[in-house]
Structure formats: C-alpha cells, structure tokens
Amino acid sequence: MENQIEISNLSDVESLLHRLRKGEEFTVENLNINFVNVVNFKIYGDPERYNGTIPASLAQGMCEFQTELYKAYTLVKHGTDNLKHLTKKDREELEIIFKVEPGCTDLIVAIKDVIDSFGIAFERSTQGMTGTEKAICLVLISLLLTGAWLVKSHLKNKHEKGMKQLELDEAKEDNNSENERMRILKDGIVEALSASSATPAARDISEGIQNHAANAVVGVLKGVSDADKVEFNGLAKVELDHKDIKEMIQNPREKMTNSELTVEVEIEGIKKTPEKLTVTCRKVGEDYSFPAYVLTEFFDKEETDLLYDAMKESDTTKIFGDYKIRSGIIELAMISRISK
C-alpha cells in the first residue's frame, strides 16, 4: 500500500506525533506497527511454585489478562465493553496463546497478532472517530501492551517539555532512558486524544483502553502477588520487585493528584441542572478540555454569570478550586470561586 508508515520503534512514534501536530492526517490502513512479536513476564519466587509451572492463582490471572483484552477489543469494535457483543469469531481472533519456559515461570505472549486484530477492529468500526484518531489509538494500545503501562515516571512535565528534559539528561542509564521516553510518548498520544478538537468517541476509547490494558497486566500480577520479582520484556524492559508488584496491584494506573489551583480558562459549553453547572473548560494555552463542576447553591448569580459572559464573548475567566490531575492533564475540577 502506498504511503505506508512504519512504526517499529519509539523514534517512529515520535515522528508520528510530530506529523500529527503539523496537521497531517493518516489512517489505520497507513500504519504498519511492528514493535515486538512477543512480550514475556518472567516470574521469580518459591521454586515449588515458579519453576516452569503455573499455580492456580496465576492461571486465574492469565484468564483476567485475556478477559480485559476482550473488553478493550469489544469497546473498540462495538463502542461498549459489554462482552455479550463479542462474537465467536472475535474471540478466535483475539485468543492469547501463553507459552511457558522452565527455570523460572516465563510466560511468553504472542502480542503481534493481538495488535493486528485491534487494527482490524479499528478499521471496521469506532464510528464517530476520525481516521487519524483511530490510527493514534491503535499506536496507544500497542505501546500499552508492550510495556508503557508498567513504566512509572518521575518526570511530571507534559509531553514536549518532557522530551526536551530527557534529551538534556544524558546521564540516564540507556534502558531507563528509553522507558522514560516511551512513557512520555504515550502521554503525548493521550494528550492528543484529550484535545478540545478530539471527538467524544476518541476520548472515551482512549480512557477505556488505558483502563483495560492496566487491568490486563494487573490480572497477571495479582496471580503472582507472592513472587520475589517479575521481569517484563517487550518494547519496554521493566523489573518489578515484591514491593513494586504490590503497589501496581493497589494502583493500576498512575495516581490522580489533587491540587488547589486558580486556572485561567476558556468556556466551551455549560450544562445546567437544578443542583449544579457542568462547565466544559479549556485551559489557556492548552489543547484539551475538562469538566468543571459548580454547585450553584454556593454561588451568587453574579459569579456564575461570569461563566456565561466568558462563553458568549469568547473571553477567559479564572476559576479556583480542587483540580484532579493525572500525568499532567487536568481530568476534572470542583470549583469554589470564579473571577474575571
């Protein structure tokens, strides 16, 4: 096919993000994603349990991994993660084959076929999304399944600032640096799918596949919660000790933080109910929107009128409140003060 875009490493993902920011459009059919053929979980612990064997708890975890992939696939193909919509053919296309190696318990998962199946689902469905959104969603789930979800970061900057910081930090050990780069690029894709210009379907699919990818990996980790160590090897290489495993199980996704802030925003829409206003906001200088909730019983009409005036006049207003933030992105806010 003409105009094929090869995506086989992180440099290719970075190049795709640059093309996206320049306004270039592409589709799933344009992408050839070929990160790795397999990923594996190498589990170390009690030799009576982890020596080329699969304890019952791990078998259950493997089933959870499969089920969460089914849910993500159903969400992509049918717009819901209700598995009653999954056909026999869907299950056959997405069936995971685990291979076990002796010495420790080394689970090898053929991931390339899974990613290809998601590509077919994106081609055939996800009505309401643009072709470009489908393409970058496919790259997102490919990154998540090959290790991006497991990478925890100490850099809290947004994508572009994070990449610049990483380039300046030449002292980082190579593998850690690549993992950090993977995390930053994953966040860059999430930012693009959270942009104010993104379709509601893209935001829903992005959030859903992040949750299901996290739950899939947690399913495996829950099955080996007594292990001394788990090594994950895919596009990312991550080593988890016993403490890390416990933390991942307790917090499947990066924690959402609470911050009291005053943010200058543009108002994109206001939905009114008797108890509250749901205000769709976009922070000045950013390209994604978030919901902010205003409990009207605690506000004078003069304050809430500032929101309507800002929306009508395409002006900005300042809102103070409790902001929920994850990976540098505001996900929602509870507002306690509004000012011009």
CSV table of C-alpha atoms in Angstrom, one decimal:
chain,number,residue,atom,x,y,z
A,1,MET,CA,0.0,0.0,0.0
A,2,GLU,CA,1.2,3.5,-0.8
A,3,ASN,CA,2.0,6.0,2.0
A,4,GLN,CA,2.8,3.2,4.5
A,5,ILE,CA,4.1,4.5,7.8
A,6,GLU,CA,6.4,2.1,9.6
A,7,ILE,CA,6.1,2.1,13.4
A,8,SER,CA,8.7,-0.2,14.7
A,9,ASN,CA,10.4,1.8,17.5
A,10,LEU,CA,10.0,4.9,19.7
A,11,SER,CA,11.6,7.2,17.1
A,12,ASP,CA,8.8,6.2,14.7
A,13,VAL,CA,6.2,7.1,17.3
A,14,GLU,CA,7.9,10.4,17.9
A,15,SER,CA,7.9,11.2,14.2
A,16,LEU,CA,4.2,10.3,14.0
A,17,LEU,CA,3.4,12.7,16.8
A,18,HIS,CA,5.3,15.5,15.0
A,19,ARG,CA,3.3,14.8,11.9
A,20,LEU,CA,0.1,14.8,13.9
A,21,ARG,CA,0.9,18.2,15.4
A,22,LYS,CA,1.6,19.6,11.9
A,23,GLY,CA,-1.9,18.7,11.0
A,24,GLU,CA,-1.2,15.7,8.8
A,25,GLU,CA,-3.9,13.1,8.5
A,26,PHE,CA,-3.4,9.3,8.3
A,27,THR,CA,-5.4,6.1,8.9
A,28,VAL,CA,-5.0,2.7,10.4
A,29,GLU,CA,-4.5,1.3,6.9
A,30,ASN,CA,-1.4,3.6,6.5
A,31,LEU,CA,0.2,2.1,9.6
A,32,ASN,CA,2.4,-0.9,9.8
A,33,ILE,CA,3.0,-1.5,13.6
A,34,ASN,CA,5.8,-3.9,14.3
A,35,PHE,CA,7.2,-3.3,17.8
A,36,VAL,CA,7.8,-6.8,19.0
A,37,ASN,CA,6.4,-10.2,18.2
A,38,VAL,CA,6.1,-11.3,21.8
A,39,VAL,CA,6.2,-10.0,25.3
A,40,ASN,CA,7.0,-12.0,28.4
A,41,PHE,CA,6.6,-12.0,32.1
A,42,LYS,CA,9.5,-13.8,33.8
A,43,ILE,CA,8.4,-14.6,37.4
A,44,TYR,CA,10.9,-15.5,40.2
A,45,GLY,CA,9.9,-16.8,43.6
A,46,ASP,CA,9.3,-20.0,45.5
A,47,PRO,CA,10.8,-22.8,43.3
A,48,GLU,CA,8.0,-25.0,44.3
A,49,ARG,CA,5.6,-22.6,42.6
A,50,TYR,CA,7.7,-20.9,39.9
A,51,ASN,CA,9.8,-23.4,38.0
A,52,GLY,CA,8.2,-23.7,34.7
A,53,THR,CA,4.8,-24.2,36.4
A,54,ILE,CA,1.6,-22.3,36.6
A,55,PRO,CA,-0.1,-22.1,40.0
A,56,ALA,CA,-3.9,-21.8,40.1
A,57,SER,CA,-3.7,-18.1,41.1
A,58,LEU,CA,-1.5,-17.4,38.0
A,59,ALA,CA,-3.9,-19.4,35.8
A,60,GLN,CA,-6.7,-17.1,37.0
A,61,GLY,CA,-4.5,-14.1,36.3
A,62,MET,CA,-3.9,-15.2,32.8
A,63,CYS,CA,-7.7,-15.5,32.3
A,64,GLU,CA,-8.1,-12.0,33.6
A,65,PHE,CA,-5.5,-10.8,31.1
A,66,GLN,CA,-7.5,-12.4,28.3
A,67,THR,CA,-10.8,-11.1,29.6
A,68,GLU,CA,-9.6,-7.5,29.8
A,69,LEU,CA,-8.3,-7.7,26.2
A,70,TYR,CA,-11.7,-9.0,25.1
A,71,LYS,CA,-13.3,-5.9,26.8
A,72,ALA,CA,-10.9,-3.5,25.2
A,73,TYR,CA,-11.5,-5.1,21.8
A,74,THR,CA,-15.3,-5.0,22.3
A,75,LEU,CA,-15.1,-1.3,23.2
A,76,VAL,CA,-13.1,-0.6,20.0
A,77,LYS,CA,-15.4,-2.6,17.8
A,78,HIS,CA,-18.8,-2.1,19.3
A,79,GLY,CA,-18.5,1.1,21.5
A,80,THR,CA,-19.1,-0.8,24.7
A,81,ASP,CA,-17.1,-3.2,26.8
A,82,ASN,CA,-20.1,-5.5,27.4
A,83,LEU,CA,-18.8,-8.9,26.4
A,84,LYS,CA,-22.3,-10.0,25.2
A,85,HIS,CA,-21.4,-8.2,22.0
A,86,LEU,CA,-18.2,-10.3,21.5
A,87,THR,CA,-18.8,-13.0,18.8
A,88,LYS,CA,-17.2,-16.4,18.5
A,89,LYS,CA,-15.1,-15.1,15.6
A,90,ASP,CA,-14.0,-12.1,17.7
A,91,ARG,CA,-12.8,-14.5,20.5
A,92,GLU,CA,-10.9,-16.6,18.0
A,93,GLU,CA,-9.1,-13.6,16.5
A,94,LEU,CA,-8.1,-12.3,19.9
A,95,GLU,CA,-7.2,-15.6,21.7
A,96,ILE,CA,-4.0,-15.3,23.6
A,97,ILE,CA,-1.5,-18.2,23.5
A,98,PHE,CA,0.7,-18.4,26.5
A,99,LYS,CA,4.0,-20.4,26.3
A,100,VAL,CA,5.8,-21.4,29.5
A,101,GLU,CA,9.6,-21.8,29.7
A,102,PRO,CA,11.2,-23.8,32.6
A,103,GLY,CA,13.8,-22.5,35.1
A,104,CYS,CA,11.5,-19.8,36.4
A,105,THR,CA,8.0,-19.3,35.3
A,106,ASP,CA,8.4,-17.4,32.0
A,107,LEU,CA,5.1,-16.5,30.3
A,108,ILE,CA,5.6,-15.7,26.7
A,109,VAL,CA,2.6,-13.9,25.0
A,110,ALA,CA,2.4,-13.6,21.2
A,111,ILE,CA,1.4,-9.9,21.1
A,112,LYS,CA,1.9,-9.0,17.4
A,113,ASP,CA,-1.3,-11.0,16.4
A,114,VAL,CA,-3.3,-9.2,19.2
A,115,ILE,CA,-2.2,-5.8,17.9
A,116,ASP,CA,-3.0,-6.8,14.3
A,117,SER,CA,-6.5,-7.8,15.5
A,118,PHE,CA,-7.1,-4.5,17.2
A,119,GLY,CA,-6.0,-2.8,13.9
A,120,ILE,CA,-8.7,-4.7,12.0
A,121,ALA,CA,-11.3,-3.7,14.7
A,122,PHE,CA,-10.3,0.0,14.3
A,123,GLU,CA,-10.6,-0.3,10.5
A,124,ARG,CA,-14.1,-1.7,10.7
A,125,SER,CA,-15.7,0.2,13.5
A,126,THR,CA,-15.4,3.0,16.0
A,127,GLN,CA,-17.9,5.2,14.3
A,128,GLY,CA,-17.6,8.8,15.4
A,129,MET,CA,-13.8,8.8,15.4
A,130,THR,CA,-11.7,10.3,12.6
A,131,GLY,CA,-9.3,8.1,10.7
A,132,THR,CA,-6.3,9.8,12.4
A,133,GLU,CA,-7.8,9.3,15.8
A,134,LYS,CA,-8.3,5.6,15.1
A,135,ALA,CA,-4.6,5.4,14.0
A,136,ILE,CA,-3.1,7.0,17.1
A,137,CYS,CA,-5.5,5.0,19.3
A,138,LEU,CA,-4.0,1.9,17.8
A,139,VAL,CA,-0.5,3.1,18.5
A,140,LEU,CA,-1.6,3.9,22.0
A,141,ILE,CA,-2.8,0.4,22.8
A,142,SER,CA,0.3,-1.1,21.1
A,143,LEU,CA,2.5,0.9,23.4
A,144,LEU,CA,0.4,0.0,26.5
A,145,LEU,CA,0.6,-3.8,25.7
A,146,THR,CA,4.3,-3.7,25.0
A,147,GLY,CA,5.2,-2.1,28.3
A,148,ALA,CA,4.1,1.6,28.5
A,149,TRP,CA,1.6,1.0,31.2
A,150,LEU,CA,4.3,-0.5,33.5
A,151,VAL,CA,6.6,2.5,33.2
A,152,LYS,CA,6.3,4.7,36.2
A,153,SER,CA,7.9,8.2,35.8
A,154,HIS,CA,9.4,10.8,38.0
A,155,LEU,CA,9.0,13.4,35.2
A,156,LYS,CA,5.7,15.2,35.6
A,157,ASN,CA,6.1,17.6,32.7
A,158,LYS,CA,3.8,17.4,29.7
A,159,HIS,CA,5.0,15.6,26.5
A,160,GLU,CA,7.0,18.3,24.7
A,161,LYS,CA,8.7,19.6,27.9
A,162,GLY,CA,9.4,16.0,29.0
A,163,MET,CA,11.1,15.1,25.7
A,164,LYS,CA,13.3,18.2,25.9
A,165,GLN,CA,14.2,17.4,29.5
A,166,LEU,CA,15.0,13.8,28.6
A,167,GLU,CA,17.3,14.9,25.7
A,168,LEU,CA,19.3,17.1,28.1
A,169,ASP,CA,19.6,14.4,30.7
A,170,GLU,CA,22.4,12.4,29.1
A,171,ALA,CA,23.4,10.7,32.3
A,172,LYS,CA,20.4,8.4,32.4
A,173,GLU,CA,21.1,4.7,32.0
A,174,ASP,CA,20.1,3.7,28.5
A,175,ASN,CA,17.2,1.3,29.4
A,176,ASN,CA,15.7,3.7,31.9
A,177,SER,CA,16.0,6.5,29.4
A,178,GLU,CA,14.2,4.5,26.7
A,179,ASN,CA,11.4,3.5,29.2
A,180,GLU,CA,11.0,7.2,30.2
A,181,ARG,CA,10.9,8.1,26.5
A,182,MET,CA,8.2,5.5,26.0
A,183,ARG,CA,6.1,6.9,28.9
A,184,ILE,CA,6.4,10.5,27.6
A,185,LEU,CA,5.4,9.5,24.0
A,186,LYS,CA,2.4,7.5,25.4
A,187,ASP,CA,1.3,10.6,27.4
A,188,GLY,CA,1.7,12.7,24.2
A,189,ILE,CA,-0.8,10.4,22.4
A,190,VAL,CA,-3.2,10.6,25.4
A,191,GLU,CA,-2.9,14.4,25.3
A,192,ALA,CA,-3.8,14.4,21.6
A,193,LEU,CA,-6.8,12.2,22.2
A,194,SER,CA,-7.9,14.5,25.1
A,195,ALA,CA,-7.6,17.7,23.0
A,196,SER,CA,-10.5,20.0,22.7
A,197,SER,CA,-10.6,19.2,19.0
A,198,ALA,CA,-10.8,15.4,19.7
A,199,THR,CA,-14.2,13.7,19.2
A,200,PRO,CA,-16.0,12.4,22.3
A,201,ALA,CA,-15.6,8.9,20.9
A,202,ALA,CA,-11.8,9.3,20.8
A,203,ARG,CA,-11.7,10.4,24.4
A,204,ASP,CA,-13.9,7.5,25.6
A,205,ILE,CA,-12.0,4.9,23.6
A,206,SER,CA,-8.6,6.3,24.9
A,207,GLU,CA,-9.8,6.2,28.5
A,208,GLY,CA,-11.3,2.7,28.1
A,209,ILE,CA,-8.3,1.0,26.5
A,210,GLN,CA,-6.0,2.6,29.2
A,211,ASN,CA,-8.2,1.1,31.9
A,212,HIS,CA,-8.5,-2.3,30.3
A,213,ALA,CA,-4.7,-2.6,29.4
A,214,ALA,CA,-3.9,-1.7,33.0
A,215,ASN,CA,-6.3,-4.3,34.3
A,216,ALA,CA,-5.0,-6.9,32.0
A,217,VAL,CA,-1.5,-6.6,33.3
A,218,VAL,CA,-2.7,-6.3,36.9
A,219,GLY,CA,-4.5,-9.6,36.4
A,220,VAL,CA,-1.2,-11.3,35.8
A,221,LEU,CA,0.4,-9.5,38.7
A,222,LYS,CA,-2.4,-10.4,41.1
A,223,GLY,CA,-1.8,-14.1,40.2
A,224,VAL,CA,1.8,-13.8,41.4
A,225,SER,CA,1.5,-11.4,44.3
A,226,ASP,CA,3.8,-13.6,46.4
A,227,ALA,CA,6.6,-13.5,43.8
A,228,ASP,CA,10.0,-12.1,44.7
A,229,LYS,CA,10.4,-10.4,41.3
A,230,VAL,CA,8.8,-10.1,37.9
A,231,GLU,CA,10.7,-9.0,34.8
A,232,PHE,CA,8.7,-7.7,31.9
A,233,ASN,CA,10.3,-7.7,28.5
A,234,GLY,CA,8.6,-6.1,25.5
A,235,LEU,CA,9.3,-2.8,23.8
A,236,ALA,CA,10.0,-1.7,27.4
A,237,LYS,CA,12.1,-3.7,29.8
A,238,VAL,CA,10.8,-3.3,33.4
A,239,GLU,CA,11.8,-5.1,36.6
A,240,LEU,CA,9.4,-5.2,39.5
A,241,ASP,CA,10.4,-6.3,43.0
A,242,HIS,CA,7.9,-7.6,45.5
A,243,LYS,CA,7.1,-4.0,46.7
A,244,ASP,CA,6.5,-2.8,43.2
A,245,ILE,CA,4.2,-5.7,42.4
A,246,LYS,CA,2.0,-4.8,45.5
A,247,GLU,CA,2.0,-1.2,44.5
A,248,MET,CA,0.9,-1.9,40.9
A,249,ILE,CA,-1.9,-4.1,42.1
A,250,GLN,CA,-3.2,-1.5,44.5
A,251,ASN,CA,-2.8,1.4,42.0
A,252,PRO,CA,-3.4,0.0,38.5
A,253,ARG,CA,-3.0,3.4,36.9
A,254,GLU,CA,-0.9,6.4,37.8
A,255,LYS,CA,-2.5,8.1,40.8
A,256,MET,CA,-4.7,11.1,40.3
A,257,THR,CA,-3.4,14.0,42.4
A,258,ASN,CA,-5.5,16.8,44.0
A,259,SER,CA,-4.3,20.4,43.7
A,260,GLU,CA,-5.9,23.6,44.7
A,261,LEU,CA,-5.3,26.0,41.8
A,262,THR,CA,-6.5,29.1,40.1
A,263,VAL,CA,-6.6,28.4,36.3
A,264,GLU,CA,-7.5,30.8,33.5
A,265,VAL,CA,-9.8,29.1,31.1
A,266,GLU,CA,-11.9,29.5,28.0
A,267,ILE,CA,-15.5,28.2,28.3
A,268,GLU,CA,-16.6,25.8,25.6
A,269,GLY,CA,-20.0,24.9,27.0
A,270,ILE,CA,-22.2,25.0,30.1
A,271,LYS,CA,-24.9,22.4,31.0
A,272,LYS,CA,-27.3,23.4,33.8
A,273,THR,CA,-29.2,21.2,36.2
A,274,PRO,CA,-31.1,22.3,39.4
A,275,GLU,CA,-28.1,21.5,41.6
A,276,LYS,CA,-25.0,22.3,39.5
A,277,LEU,CA,-23.4,23.6,36.4
A,278,THR,CA,-21.2,21.3,34.4
A,279,VAL,CA,-18.7,23.6,32.6
A,280,THR,CA,-16.5,22.4,29.7
A,281,CYS,CA,-13.3,24.3,30.1
A,282,ARG,CA,-10.1,24.7,28.2
A,283,LYS,CA,-7.0,26.0,30.0
A,284,VAL,CA,-5.5,28.9,28.2
A,285,GLY,CA,-2.6,27.7,26.1
A,286,GLU,CA,-3.6,24.1,26.1
A,287,ASP,CA,-5.4,22.0,23.6
A,288,TYR,CA,-7.6,19.7,25.7
A,289,SER,CA,-10.8,20.3,27.7
A,290,PHE,CA,-12.0,19.1,31.0
A,291,PRO,CA,-15.3,19.3,33.0
A,292,ALA,CA,-15.6,21.7,36.0
A,293,TYR,CA,-18.5,21.4,38.4
A,294,VAL,CA,-20.1,24.4,40.1
A,295,LEU,CA,-22.5,23.7,42.9
A,296,THR,CA,-24.9,26.6,42.3
A,297,GLU,CA,-26.2,26.8,45.9
A,298,PHE,CA,-22.8,28.1,47.0
A,299,PHE,CA,-22.5,30.8,44.3
A,300,ASP,CA,-24.1,34.2,43.7
A,301,LYS,CA,-25.7,34.7,40.3
A,302,GLU,CA,-23.1,37.5,39.6
A,303,GLU,CA,-20.3,34.8,39.8
A,304,THR,CA,-22.0,32.2,37.6
A,305,ASP,CA,-22.9,35.0,35.1
A,306,LEU,CA,-19.1,35.4,34.6
A,307,LEU,CA,-19.0,31.9,33.1
A,308,TYR,CA,-21.9,32.7,30.6
A,309,ASP,CA,-20.4,36.0,29.7
A,310,ALA,CA,-17.0,34.5,29.0
A,311,MET,CA,-18.6,31.8,26.8
A,312,LYS,CA,-20.7,34.4,24.9
A,313,GLU,CA,-17.8,36.8,24.4
A,314,SER,CA,-15.1,34.2,23.7
A,315,ASP,CA,-13.3,35.6,26.6
A,316,THR,CA,-11.4,34.0,29.5
A,317,THR,CA,-12.3,33.7,33.2
A,318,LYS,CA,-10.4,32.5,36.3
A,319,ILE,CA,-11.7,29.6,38.3
A,320,PHE,CA,-10.3,28.5,41.7
A,321,GLY,CA,-11.0,25.0,43.0
A,322,ASP,CA,-9.8,21.5,43.6
A,323,TYR,CA,-8.3,20.0,40.4
A,324,LYS,CA,-7.9,16.3,39.7
A,325,ILE,CA,-4.7,15.8,37.7
A,326,ARG,CA,-3.1,12.7,36.2
A,327,SER,CA,0.0,12.6,34.0
A,328,GLY,CA,0.0,16.4,33.9
A,329,ILE,CA,-3.5,16.5,32.5
A,330,ILE,CA,-6.5,18.1,34.4
A,331,GLU,CA,-9.3,15.5,34.3
A,332,LEU,CA,-11.9,17.4,36.3
A,333,ALA,CA,-12.3,20.2,38.8
A,334,MET,CA,-14.7,21.2,41.6
A,335,ILE,CA,-14.9,25.0,41.6
A,336,SER,CA,-15.2,27.2,44.7
A,337,ARG,CA,-14.5,30.7,43.3
A,338,ILE,CA,-15.0,32.4,39.9
A,339,SER,CA,-13.4,35.7,39.0
A,340,LYS,CA,-12.8,37.8,35.9
